[in-house]
PDB file of C-alpha atoms in Angstrom:
ATOM      1  CA  PHE U   1       0.000   0.000   0.000  1.00 47.00           C
ATOM      2  CA  MET U   2       1.414   3.321  -1.137  1.00 54.00           C
ATOM      3  CA  ASN U   3       1.853   6.495   0.814  1.00 72.00           C
ATOM      4  CA  LYS U   4      -0.612   9.368   0.242  1.00 75.00           C
ATOM      5  CA  SER U   5       2.246  11.824  -0.154  1.00 84.00           C
ATOM      6  CA  PHE U   6       3.617   9.724  -3.049  1.00 88.00           C
ATOM      7  CA  PHE U   7       0.351  10.111  -4.957  1.00 88.00           C
ATOM      8  CA  LYS U   8       0.256  13.796  -4.109  1.00 88.00           C
ATOM      9  CA  ARG U   9       3.787  14.239  -5.501  1.00 90.00           C
ATOM     10  CA  VAL U  10       2.880  12.312  -8.665  1.00 92.00           C
ATOM     11  CA  LEU U  11      -0.211  14.494  -9.074  1.00 92.00           C
ATOM     12  CA  PHE U  12       1.876  17.637  -8.632  1.00 93.00           C
ATOM     13  CA  VAL U  13       4.396  16.433 -11.218  1.00 94.00           C
ATOM     14  CA  LEU U  14       1.651  15.607 -13.740  1.00 96.00           C
ATOM     15  CA  LEU U  15      -0.136  18.918 -13.218  1.00 95.00           C
ATOM     16  CA  TYR U  16       3.081  20.944 -13.465  1.00 95.00           C
ATOM     17  CA  LEU U  17       4.017  19.009 -16.612  1.00 96.00           C
ATOM     18  CA  MET U  18       0.621  19.829 -18.122  1.00 95.00           C
ATOM     19  CA  LEU U  19       1.071  23.453 -17.054  1.00 94.00           C
ATOM     20  CA  ALA U  20       4.463  23.574 -18.800  1.00 95.00           C
ATOM     21  CA  ILE U  21       3.009  22.064 -21.985  1.00 94.00           C
ATOM     22  CA  LEU U  22       0.124  24.549 -21.973  1.00 93.00           C
ATOM     23  CA  GLY U  23       2.594  27.373 -21.360  1.00 91.00           C
ATOM     24  CA  ILE U  24       4.606  26.322 -24.418  1.00 92.00           C
ATOM     25  CA  VAL U  25       1.402  26.089 -26.473  1.00 90.00           C
ATOM     26  CA  LEU U  26       0.371  29.568 -25.273  1.00 87.00           C
ATOM     27  CA  ILE U  27       3.709  30.913 -26.459  1.00 88.00           C
ATOM     28  CA  MET U  28       3.549  29.056 -29.788  1.00 87.00           C
ATOM     29  CA  ILE U  29      -0.051  29.982 -30.751  1.00 81.00           C
ATOM     30  CA  PRO U  30       0.691  33.693 -31.304  1.00 76.00           C
ATOM     31  CA  VAL U  31       3.935  32.873 -33.141  1.00 80.00           C
ATOM     32  CA  VAL U  32       2.160  30.533 -35.573  1.00 78.00           C
ATOM     33  CA  PHE U  33      -0.778  32.878 -36.085  1.00 74.00           C
ATOM     34  CA  ILE U  34       1.368  35.983 -36.504  1.00 74.00           C
ATOM     35  CA  SER U  35       3.384  34.254 -39.211  1.00 76.00           C
ATOM     36  CA  SER U  36       0.142  33.307 -41.000  1.00 72.00           C
ATOM     37  CA  LEU U  37      -1.361  36.782 -40.423  1.00 67.00           C
ATOM     38  CA  VAL U  38       1.564  38.398 -42.228  1.00 72.00           C
ATOM     39  CA  SER U  39       0.780  36.494 -45.413  1.00 73.00           C
ATOM     40  CA  ASP U  40      -3.019  36.417 -45.137  1.00 74.00           C
ATOM     41  CA  PHE U  41      -4.474  38.954 -42.687  1.00 72.00           C
ATOM     42  CA  SER U  42      -8.169  38.660 -41.932  1.00 76.00           C
ATOM     43  CA  PHE U  43     -10.504  39.396 -39.051  1.00 79.00           C
ATOM     44  CA  LEU U  44     -11.416  35.697 -38.904  1.00 79.00           C
ATOM     45  CA  MET U  45      -7.765  34.741 -38.355  1.00 78.00           C
ATOM     46  CA  LEU U  46      -7.473  37.325 -35.582  1.00 78.00           C
ATOM     47  CA  LEU U  47     -10.664  36.035 -33.947  1.00 81.00           C
ATOM     48  CA  ASN U  48      -9.356  32.485 -34.233  1.00 80.00           C
ATOM     49  CA  LEU U  49      -6.118  33.538 -32.500  1.00 81.00           C
ATOM     50  CA  PHE U  50      -8.059  35.154 -29.662  1.00 85.00           C
ATOM     51  CA  LEU U  51     -10.436  32.196 -29.167  1.00 86.00           C
ATOM     52  CA  ASN U  52      -7.661  29.597 -29.269  1.00 86.00           C
ATOM     53  CA  THR U  53      -5.655  31.590 -26.749  1.00 89.00           C
ATOM     54  CA  LEU U  54      -8.703  31.936 -24.478  1.00 92.00           C
ATOM     55  CA  TYR U  55      -9.399  28.193 -24.789  1.00 92.00           C
ATOM     56  CA  ILE U  56      -5.852  27.253 -23.729  1.00 93.00           C
ATOM     57  CA  CYS U  57      -5.832  29.941 -20.993  1.00 94.00           C
ATOM     58  CA  ASN U  58      -8.979  28.417 -19.489  1.00 95.00           C
ATOM     59  CA  TYR U  59      -7.263  25.037 -19.133  1.00 95.00           C
ATOM     60  CA  PHE U  60      -4.202  26.827 -17.740  1.00 95.00           C
ATOM     61  CA  ILE U  61      -6.419  28.466 -15.101  1.00 96.00           C
ATOM     62  CA  VAL U  62      -8.093  25.132 -14.269  1.00 97.00           C
ATOM     63  CA  ILE U  63      -4.724  23.480 -13.640  1.00 96.00           C
ATOM     64  CA  LYS U  64      -3.509  26.423 -11.528  1.00 96.00           C
ATOM     65  CA  LYS U  65      -6.687  26.236  -9.417  1.00 97.00           C
ATOM     66  CA  LEU U  66      -6.288  22.459  -9.017  1.00 96.00           C
ATOM     67  CA  LEU U  67      -2.745  22.990  -7.784  1.00 95.00           C
ATOM     68  CA  SER U  68      -3.862  25.596  -5.263  1.00 95.00           C
ATOM     69  CA  ILE U  69      -6.621  23.280  -4.012  1.00 95.00           C
ATOM     70  CA  ILE U  70      -4.201  20.380  -3.624  1.00 93.00           C
ATOM     71  CA  LYS U  71      -1.794  22.608  -1.674  1.00 92.00           C
ATOM     72  CA  THR U  72      -4.533  23.288   0.904  1.00 92.00           C
ATOM     73  CA  THR U  73      -4.786  19.579   1.769  1.00 88.00           C
ATOM     74  CA  ASP U  74      -1.761  20.016   4.036  1.00 86.00           C
ATOM     75  CA  THR U  75      -3.929  22.003   6.450  1.00 88.00           C
ATOM     76  CA  THR U  76      -7.643  21.945   5.625  1.00 87.00           C
ATOM     77  CA  PRO U  77      -9.200  21.981   2.173  1.00 91.00           C
ATOM     78  CA  PHE U  78     -12.539  23.210   3.521  1.00 92.00           C
ATOM     79  CA  ILE U  79     -12.019  26.928   3.055  1.00 94.00           C
ATOM     80  CA  PHE U  80     -14.031  29.455   1.070  1.00 96.00           C
ATOM     81  CA  ASN U  81     -11.073  30.057  -1.250  1.00 96.00           C
ATOM     82  CA  ASN U  82     -11.449  26.478  -2.513  1.00 96.00           C
ATOM     83  CA  VAL U  83     -15.171  27.049  -3.101  1.00 97.00           C
ATOM     84  CA  LYS U  84     -14.186  30.048  -5.223  1.00 97.00           C
ATOM     85  CA  ASN U  85     -11.515  27.983  -7.003  1.00 97.00           C
ATOM     86  CA  PHE U  86     -14.020  25.251  -7.897  1.00 98.00           C
ATOM     87  CA  LYS U  87     -16.484  27.822  -9.219  1.00 97.00           C
ATOM     88  CA  ILE U  88     -13.793  29.489 -11.348  1.00 98.00           C
ATOM     89  CA  MET U  89     -12.823  26.066 -12.703  1.00 98.00           C
ATOM     90  CA  GLY U  90     -16.489  25.399 -13.491  1.00 97.00           C
ATOM     91  CA  TYR U  91     -16.843  28.684 -15.395  1.00 98.00           C
ATOM     92  CA  CYS U  92     -13.652  28.035 -17.385  1.00 97.00           C
ATOM     93  CA  LEU U  93     -14.793  24.528 -18.291  1.00 97.00           C
ATOM     94  CA  CYS U  94     -18.263  25.836 -19.257  1.00 96.00           C
ATOM     95  CA  ILE U  95     -16.674  28.344 -21.621  1.00 95.00           C
ATOM     96  CA  ASN U  96     -14.509  25.594 -23.115  1.00 94.00           C
ATOM     97  CA  SER U  97     -17.520  23.308 -23.541  1.00 92.00           C
ATOM     98  CA  ILE U  98     -19.244  26.131 -25.444  1.00 90.00           C
ATOM     99  CA  PHE U  99     -16.144  26.373 -27.659  1.00 88.00           C
ATOM    100  CA  GLU U 100     -16.293  22.603 -28.169  1.00 83.00           C
ATOM    101  CA  PHE U 101     -19.978  22.900 -29.071  1.00 82.00           C
ATOM    102  CA  ILE U 102     -19.238  25.598 -31.659  1.00 80.00           C
ATOM    103  CA  ILE U 103     -16.407  23.517 -33.107  1.00 75.00           C
ATOM    104  CA  GLY U 104     -18.657  20.448 -33.198  1.00 68.00           C
ATOM    105  CA  TYR U 105     -21.459  22.243 -35.004  1.00 66.00           C
ATOM    106  CA  LYS U 106     -19.549  24.416 -37.433  1.00 63.00           C
ATOM    107  CA  GLY U 107     -19.452  21.559 -39.909  1.00 53.00           C
ATOM    108  CA  SER U 108     -19.384  17.792 -39.741  1.00 47.00           C
ATOM    109  CA  GLN U 109     -16.236  17.575 -41.872  1.00 52.00           C
ATOM    110  CA  ASN U 110     -14.214  19.082 -38.993  1.00 49.00           C
ATOM    111  CA  ILE U 111     -15.305  16.581 -36.363  1.00 47.00           C
ATOM    112  CA  GLY U 112     -13.166  13.696 -35.179  1.00 53.00           C
ATOM    113  CA  ASN U 113     -14.071  10.053 -35.547  1.00 62.00           C
ATOM    114  CA  ILE U 114     -16.446   9.703 -32.611  1.00 65.00           C
ATOM    115  CA  GLN U 115     -19.779  11.470 -33.093  1.00 64.00           C
ATOM    116  CA  ILE U 116     -22.860  11.452 -30.889  1.00 67.00           C
ATOM    117  CA  LEU U 117     -26.241  12.562 -32.246  1.00 65.00           C
ATOM    118  CA  ALA U 118     -24.600  13.434 -35.563  1.00 63.00           C
ATOM    119  CA  THR U 119     -26.456  15.534 -38.149  1.00 64.00           C
ATOM    120  CA  ASP U 120     -25.448  17.140 -41.423  1.00 65.00           C
ATOM    121  CA  ILE U 121     -24.417  20.323 -39.625  1.00 64.00           C
ATOM    122  CA  GLY U 122     -22.404  18.702 -36.823  1.00 67.00           C
ATOM    123  CA  ALA U 123     -22.487  16.452 -33.805  1.00 70.00           C
ATOM    124  CA  LEU U 124     -21.860  16.273 -30.104  1.00 76.00           C
ATOM    125  CA  THR U 125     -18.333  15.131 -29.353  1.00 77.00           C
ATOM    126  CA  PRO U 126     -17.032  13.228 -26.329  1.00 82.00           C
ATOM    127  CA  THR U 127     -14.728  16.161 -25.509  1.00 83.00           C
ATOM    128  CA  MET U 128     -17.728  18.489 -25.403  1.00 86.00           C
ATOM    129  CA  ILE U 129     -19.656  16.171 -23.097  1.00 88.00           C
ATOM    130  CA  VAL U 130     -16.700  15.471 -20.777  1.00 91.00           C
ATOM    131  CA  CYS U 131     -15.914  19.192 -20.528  1.00 93.00           C
ATOM    132  CA  PHE U 132     -19.525  20.055 -19.690  1.00 94.00           C
ATOM    133  CA  ILE U 133     -19.869  17.256 -17.105  1.00 96.00           C
ATOM    134  CA  SER U 134     -16.548  18.309 -15.539  1.00 96.00           C
ATOM    135  CA  ALA U 135     -17.838  21.879 -15.260  1.00 97.00           C
ATOM    136  CA  LEU U 136     -21.010  20.646 -13.566  1.00 97.00           C
ATOM    137  CA  MET U 137     -18.936  18.502 -11.190  1.00 97.00           C
ATOM    138  CA  CYS U 138     -16.884  21.562 -10.223  1.00 97.00           C
ATOM    139  CA  PHE U 139     -20.062  23.479  -9.357  1.00 98.00           C
ATOM    140  CA  VAL U 140     -21.408  20.533  -7.331  1.00 97.00           C
ATOM    141  CA  ILE U 141     -18.122  20.136  -5.450  1.00 97.00           C
ATOM    142  CA  ALA U 142     -18.110  23.890  -4.748  1.00 97.00           C
ATOM    143  CA  GLU U 143     -21.586  23.602  -3.199  1.00 97.00           C
ATOM    144  CA  ILE U 144     -20.521  20.559  -1.155  1.00 96.00           C
ATOM    145  CA  PHE U 145     -17.437  22.401   0.106  1.00 95.00           C
ATOM    146  CA  SER U 146     -19.564  25.431   0.950  1.00 96.00           C
ATOM    147  CA  LYS U 147     -21.974  23.300   2.971  1.00 96.00           C
ATOM    148  CA  ALA U 148     -19.086  21.505   4.691  1.00 93.00           C
ATOM    149  CA  ILE U 149     -17.589  24.862   5.678  1.00 94.00           C
ATOM    150  CA  GLU U 150     -20.930  25.985   7.139  1.00 93.00           C
ATOM    151  CA  ILE U 151     -21.216  22.763   9.166  1.00 92.00           C
ATOM    152  CA  LYS U 152     -17.594  23.098  10.318  1.00 88.00           C
ATOM    153  CA  GLU U 153     -18.173  26.696  11.428  1.00 89.00           C
ATOM    154  CA  ASP U 154     -21.364  25.710  13.287  1.00 88.00           C
ATOM    155  CA  ASN U 155     -19.483  22.912  15.038  1.00 86.00           C
ATOM    156  CA  ASP U 156     -16.641  25.256  15.942  1.00 82.00           C
ATOM    157  CA  LEU U 157     -19.136  27.661  17.555  1.00 79.00           C
ATOM    158  CA  THR U 158     -20.926  25.007  19.588  1.00 79.00           C
ATOM    159  CA  ILE U 159     -17.792  23.571  21.181  1.00 60.00           C
TER     160      ILE U 159
END
């Protein structure tokens, strides 16, 4: 049976690795788009640059919030800051699920192999569904943490 701190360290390493990869992608997106904007400037390309950057930034924020939540497990995770962190993660994932929805319905030729409820104009994708369910889970966990904090504060006052 493994130590809890081992799993926590592995989780930290994985999250920091993902953060580094997203950081590199955030640096590379403008470079790639600027080089393509020089040859073919259009408002659509500029909008695409902005939306892609926002999409990656949202995942960057989610990972940063996860790291800050994990760091609170050394003392107590049941603090209002973690409720706020879960809600922020939920909003970021909701925005990304909307992006996934737009990508999924802008044309069926741009969709990956797996399609759910496919039509001629697009389909739901597993990424869209997972992102939306993850956002809902973040909001539910935020409410659970909020209730746990209320119960903890009531217990602290009665003792």
